[in-house]
Amino acid sequence: MQNIKMLVRSIAQHALYLREISYYPSTMRPDKAHCASGTTTVTR
């Protein structure tokens, strides 16, 4: 059951990330490195 919870959470985060990308125009689209650095600063 724990694995299913983690899977659902990762899918939700991925969907949120995709929505964030599609929100920006293609010129301002943040790449994965930018998103990763942003998440690390938030967790820190």
PDB file of N, CA and C in Angstrom:
ATOM      1  N   MET A   1       0.838  -1.213   0.000  1.00  0.00           N
ATOM      2  CA  MET A   1       0.000   0.000   0.000  1.00  0.00           C
ATOM      3  C   MET A   1       0.870   1.258   0.000  1.00  0.00           C
ATOM      4  N   GLN A   2       1.998   1.211   0.699  1.00  0.00           N
ATOM      5  CA  GLN A   2       2.886   2.377   0.754  1.00  0.00           C
ATOM      6  C   GLN A   2       3.384   2.739  -0.645  1.00  0.00           C
ATOM      7  N   ASN A   3       3.734   1.711  -1.442  1.00  0.00           N
ATOM      8  CA  ASN A   3       4.231   1.965  -2.790  1.00  0.00           C
ATOM      9  C   ASN A   3       3.189   2.680  -3.639  1.00  0.00           C
ATOM     10  N   ILE A   4       1.920   2.297  -3.482  1.00  0.00           N
ATOM     11  CA  ILE A   4       0.845   2.920  -4.264  1.00  0.00           C
ATOM     12  C   ILE A   4       0.728   4.396  -3.898  1.00  0.00           C
ATOM     13  N   LYS A   5       0.826   4.705  -2.605  1.00  0.00           N
ATOM     14  CA  LYS A   5       0.745   6.105  -2.172  1.00  0.00           C
ATOM     15  C   LYS A   5       1.859   6.928  -2.797  1.00  0.00           C
ATOM     16  N   MET A   6       3.088   6.379  -2.768  1.00  0.00           N
ATOM     17  CA  MET A   6       4.232   7.099  -3.334  1.00  0.00           C
ATOM     18  C   MET A   6       4.057   7.260  -4.840  1.00  0.00           C
ATOM     19  N   LEU A   7       3.526   6.230  -5.500  1.00  0.00           N
ATOM     20  CA  LEU A   7       3.312   6.288  -6.942  1.00  0.00           C
ATOM     21  C   LEU A   7       2.310   7.383  -7.287  1.00  0.00           C
ATOM     22  N   VAL A   8       1.210   7.433  -6.544  1.00  0.00           N
ATOM     23  CA  VAL A   8       0.186   8.456  -6.786  1.00  0.00           C
ATOM     24  C   VAL A   8       0.767   9.848  -6.572  1.00  0.00           C
ATOM     25  N   ARG A   9       1.564   9.992  -5.524  1.00  0.00           N
ATOM     26  CA  ARG A   9       2.151  11.301  -5.229  1.00  0.00           C
ATOM     27  C   ARG A   9       3.091  11.739  -6.345  1.00  0.00           C
ATOM     28  N   SER A  10       3.927  10.808  -6.844  1.00  0.00           N
ATOM     29  CA  SER A  10       4.864  11.145  -7.914  1.00  0.00           C
ATOM     30  C   SER A  10       4.113  11.506  -9.191  1.00  0.00           C
ATOM     31  N   ILE A  11       3.016  10.799  -9.469  1.00  0.00           N
ATOM     32  CA  ILE A  11       2.211  11.104 -10.659  1.00  0.00           C
ATOM     33  C   ILE A  11       1.593  12.495 -10.528  1.00  0.00           C
ATOM     34  N   ALA A  12       1.107  12.819  -9.340  1.00  0.00           N
ATOM     35  CA  ALA A  12       0.501  14.134  -9.114  1.00  0.00           C
ATOM     36  C   ALA A  12       1.534  15.234  -9.306  1.00  0.00           C
ATOM     37  N   GLN A  13       2.743  15.033  -8.774  1.00  0.00           N
ATOM     38  CA  GLN A  13       3.798  16.031  -8.924  1.00  0.00           C
ATOM     39  C   GLN A  13       4.184  16.177 -10.391  1.00  0.00           C
ATOM     40  N   HIS A  14       4.247  15.058 -11.122  1.00  0.00           N
ATOM     41  CA  HIS A  14       4.607  15.089 -12.536  1.00  0.00           C
ATOM     42  C   HIS A  14       3.546  15.844 -13.335  1.00  0.00           C
ATOM     43  N   ALA A  15       2.272  15.602 -13.027  1.00  0.00           N
ATOM     44  CA  ALA A  15       1.185  16.287 -13.725  1.00  0.00           C
ATOM     45  C   ALA A  15       1.246  17.781 -13.444  1.00  0.00           C
ATOM     46  N   LEU A  16       1.547  18.146 -12.202  1.00  0.00           N
ATOM     47  CA  LEU A  16       1.654  19.559 -11.837  1.00  0.00           C
ATOM     48  C   LEU A  16       2.807  20.199 -12.602  1.00  0.00           C
ATOM     49  N   TYR A  17       3.928  19.464 -12.750  1.00  0.00           N
ATOM     50  CA  TYR A  17       5.090  19.961 -13.488  1.00  0.00           C
ATOM     51  C   TYR A  17       4.744  20.156 -14.962  1.00  0.00           C
ATOM     52  N   LEU A  18       4.014  19.202 -15.542  1.00  0.00           N
ATOM     53  CA  LEU A  18       3.625  19.319 -16.947  1.00  0.00           C
ATOM     54  C   LEU A  18       2.702  20.514 -17.151  1.00  0.00           C
ATOM     55  N   ARG A  19       1.784  20.726 -16.220  1.00  0.00           N
ATOM     56  CA  ARG A  19       0.859  21.856 -16.319  1.00  0.00           C
ATOM     57  C   ARG A  19       1.640  23.166 -16.239  1.00  0.00           C
ATOM     58  N   GLU A  20       2.668  23.205 -15.364  1.00  0.00           N
ATOM     59  CA  GLU A  20       3.485  24.397 -15.217  1.00  0.00           C
ATOM     60  C   GLU A  20       4.213  24.700 -16.523  1.00  0.00           C
ATOM     61  N   ILE A  21       4.734  23.645 -17.173  1.00  0.00           N
ATOM     62  CA  ILE A  21       5.459  23.818 -18.436  1.00  0.00           C
ATOM     63  C   ILE A  21       4.514  24.338 -19.519  1.00  0.00           C
ATOM     64  N   SER A  22       3.349  23.732 -19.644  1.00  0.00           N
ATOM     65  CA  SER A  22       2.418  24.110 -20.709  1.00  0.00           C
ATOM     66  C   SER A  22       1.885  25.524 -20.492  1.00  0.00           C
ATOM     67  N   TYR A  23       1.940  26.008 -19.239  1.00  0.00           N
ATOM     68  CA  TYR A  23       1.457  27.360 -18.937  1.00  0.00           C
ATOM     69  C   TYR A  23       2.358  28.401 -19.588  1.00  0.00           C
ATOM     70  N   TYR A  24       3.683  28.147 -19.592  1.00  0.00           N
ATOM     71  CA  TYR A  24       4.620  29.095 -20.187  1.00  0.00           C
ATOM     72  C   TYR A  24       4.608  28.974 -21.706  1.00  0.00           C
ATOM     73  N   PRO A  25       4.882  30.067 -22.418  1.00  0.00           N
ATOM     74  CA  PRO A  25       5.140  29.970 -23.863  1.00  0.00           C
ATOM     75  C   PRO A  25       6.440  29.200 -24.097  1.00  0.00           C
ATOM     76  N   SER A  26       6.614  28.655 -25.278  1.00  0.00           N
ATOM     77  CA  SER A  26       7.755  27.785 -25.547  1.00  0.00           C
ATOM     78  C   SER A  26       9.091  28.505 -25.344  1.00  0.00           C
ATOM     79  N   THR A  27       9.120  29.834 -25.525  1.00  0.00           N
ATOM     80  CA  THR A  27      10.380  30.568 -25.374  1.00  0.00           C
ATOM     81  C   THR A  27      10.776  30.671 -23.905  1.00  0.00           C
ATOM     82  N   MET A  28       9.776  30.776 -23.013  1.00  0.00           N
ATOM     83  CA  MET A  28      10.062  30.918 -21.586  1.00  0.00           C
ATOM     84  C   MET A  28      10.017  29.582 -20.865  1.00  0.00           C
ATOM     85  N   ARG A  29       9.866  28.511 -21.609  1.00  0.00           N
ATOM     86  CA  ARG A  29       9.702  27.188 -20.997  1.00  0.00           C
ATOM     87  C   ARG A  29      10.928  26.819 -20.158  1.00  0.00           C
ATOM     88  N   PRO A  30      10.752  26.567 -18.848  1.00  0.00           N
ATOM     89  CA  PRO A  30      11.885  26.168 -18.004  1.00  0.00           C
ATOM     90  C   PRO A  30      12.267  24.719 -18.280  1.00  0.00           C
ATOM     91  N   ASP A  31      13.567  24.455 -18.356  1.00  0.00           N
ATOM     92  CA  ASP A  31      13.985  23.072 -18.589  1.00  0.00           C
ATOM     93  C   ASP A  31      14.016  22.317 -17.264  1.00  0.00           C
ATOM     94  N   LYS A  32      14.321  21.012 -17.338  1.00  0.00           N
ATOM     95  CA  LYS A  32      14.261  20.178 -16.133  1.00  0.00           C
ATOM     96  C   LYS A  32      15.288  20.621 -15.088  1.00  0.00           C
ATOM     97  N   ALA A  33      16.451  21.103 -15.543  1.00  0.00           N
ATOM     98  CA  ALA A  33      17.481  21.536 -14.594  1.00  0.00           C
ATOM     99  C   ALA A  33      16.969  22.713 -13.759  1.00  0.00           C
ATOM    100  N   HIS A  34      16.280  23.646 -14.421  1.00  0.00           N
ATOM    101  CA  HIS A  34      15.734  24.814 -13.720  1.00  0.00           C
ATOM    102  C   HIS A  34      14.691  24.374 -12.701  1.00  0.00           C
ATOM    103  N   CYS A  35      13.851  23.430 -13.088  1.00  0.00           N
ATOM    104  CA  CYS A  35      12.802  22.947 -12.187  1.00  0.00           C
ATOM    105  C   CYS A  35      13.431  22.234 -10.991  1.00  0.00           C
ATOM    106  N   ALA A  36      14.478  21.443 -11.242  1.00  0.00           N
ATOM    107  CA  ALA A  36      15.137  20.709 -10.156  1.00  0.00           C
ATOM    108  C   ALA A  36      15.774  21.677  -9.166  1.00  0.00           C
ATOM    109  N   SER A  37      16.448  22.712  -9.674  1.00  0.00           N
ATOM    110  CA  SER A  37      17.085  23.681  -8.778  1.00  0.00           C
ATOM    111  C   SER A  37      16.029  24.415  -7.964  1.00  0.00           C
ATOM    112  N   GLY A  38      14.894  24.692  -8.589  1.00  0.00           N
ATOM    113  CA  GLY A  38      13.823  25.376  -7.872  1.00  0.00           C
ATOM    114  C   GLY A  38      13.281  24.525  -6.741  1.00  0.00           C
ATOM    115  N   THR A  39      13.103  23.223  -6.986  1.00  0.00           N
ATOM    116  CA  THR A  39      12.569  22.347  -5.947  1.00  0.00           C
ATOM    117  C   THR A  39      13.577  22.186  -4.813  1.00  0.00           C
ATOM    118  N   THR A  40      14.877  22.152  -5.150  1.00  0.00           N
ATOM    119  CA  THR A  40      15.883  21.973  -4.098  1.00  0.00           C
ATOM    120  C   THR A  40      15.936  23.205  -3.201  1.00  0.00           C
ATOM    121  N   THR A  41      15.793  24.391  -3.781  1.00  0.00           N
ATOM    122  CA  THR A  41      15.820  25.604  -2.959  1.00  0.00           C
ATOM    123  C   THR A  41      14.585  25.653  -2.065  1.00  0.00           C
ATOM    124  N   VAL A  42      13.462  25.141  -2.552  1.00  0.00           N
ATOM    125  CA  VAL A  42      12.231  25.140  -1.752  1.00  0.00           C
ATOM    126  C   VAL A  42      12.373  24.186  -0.569  1.00  0.00           C
ATOM    127  N   THR A  43      12.928  22.998  -0.807  1.00  0.00           N
ATOM    128  CA  THR A  43      13.061  22.013   0.268  1.00  0.00           C
ATOM    129  C   THR A  43      14.109  22.457   1.282  1.00  0.00           C
ATOM    130  N   ARG A  44      15.126  23.198   0.846  1.00  0.00           N
ATOM    131  CA  ARG A  44      16.179  23.652   1.745  1.00  0.00           C
ATOM    132  C   ARG A  44      15.700  24.745   2.620  1.00  0.00           C
TER     133      ARG A  44
END
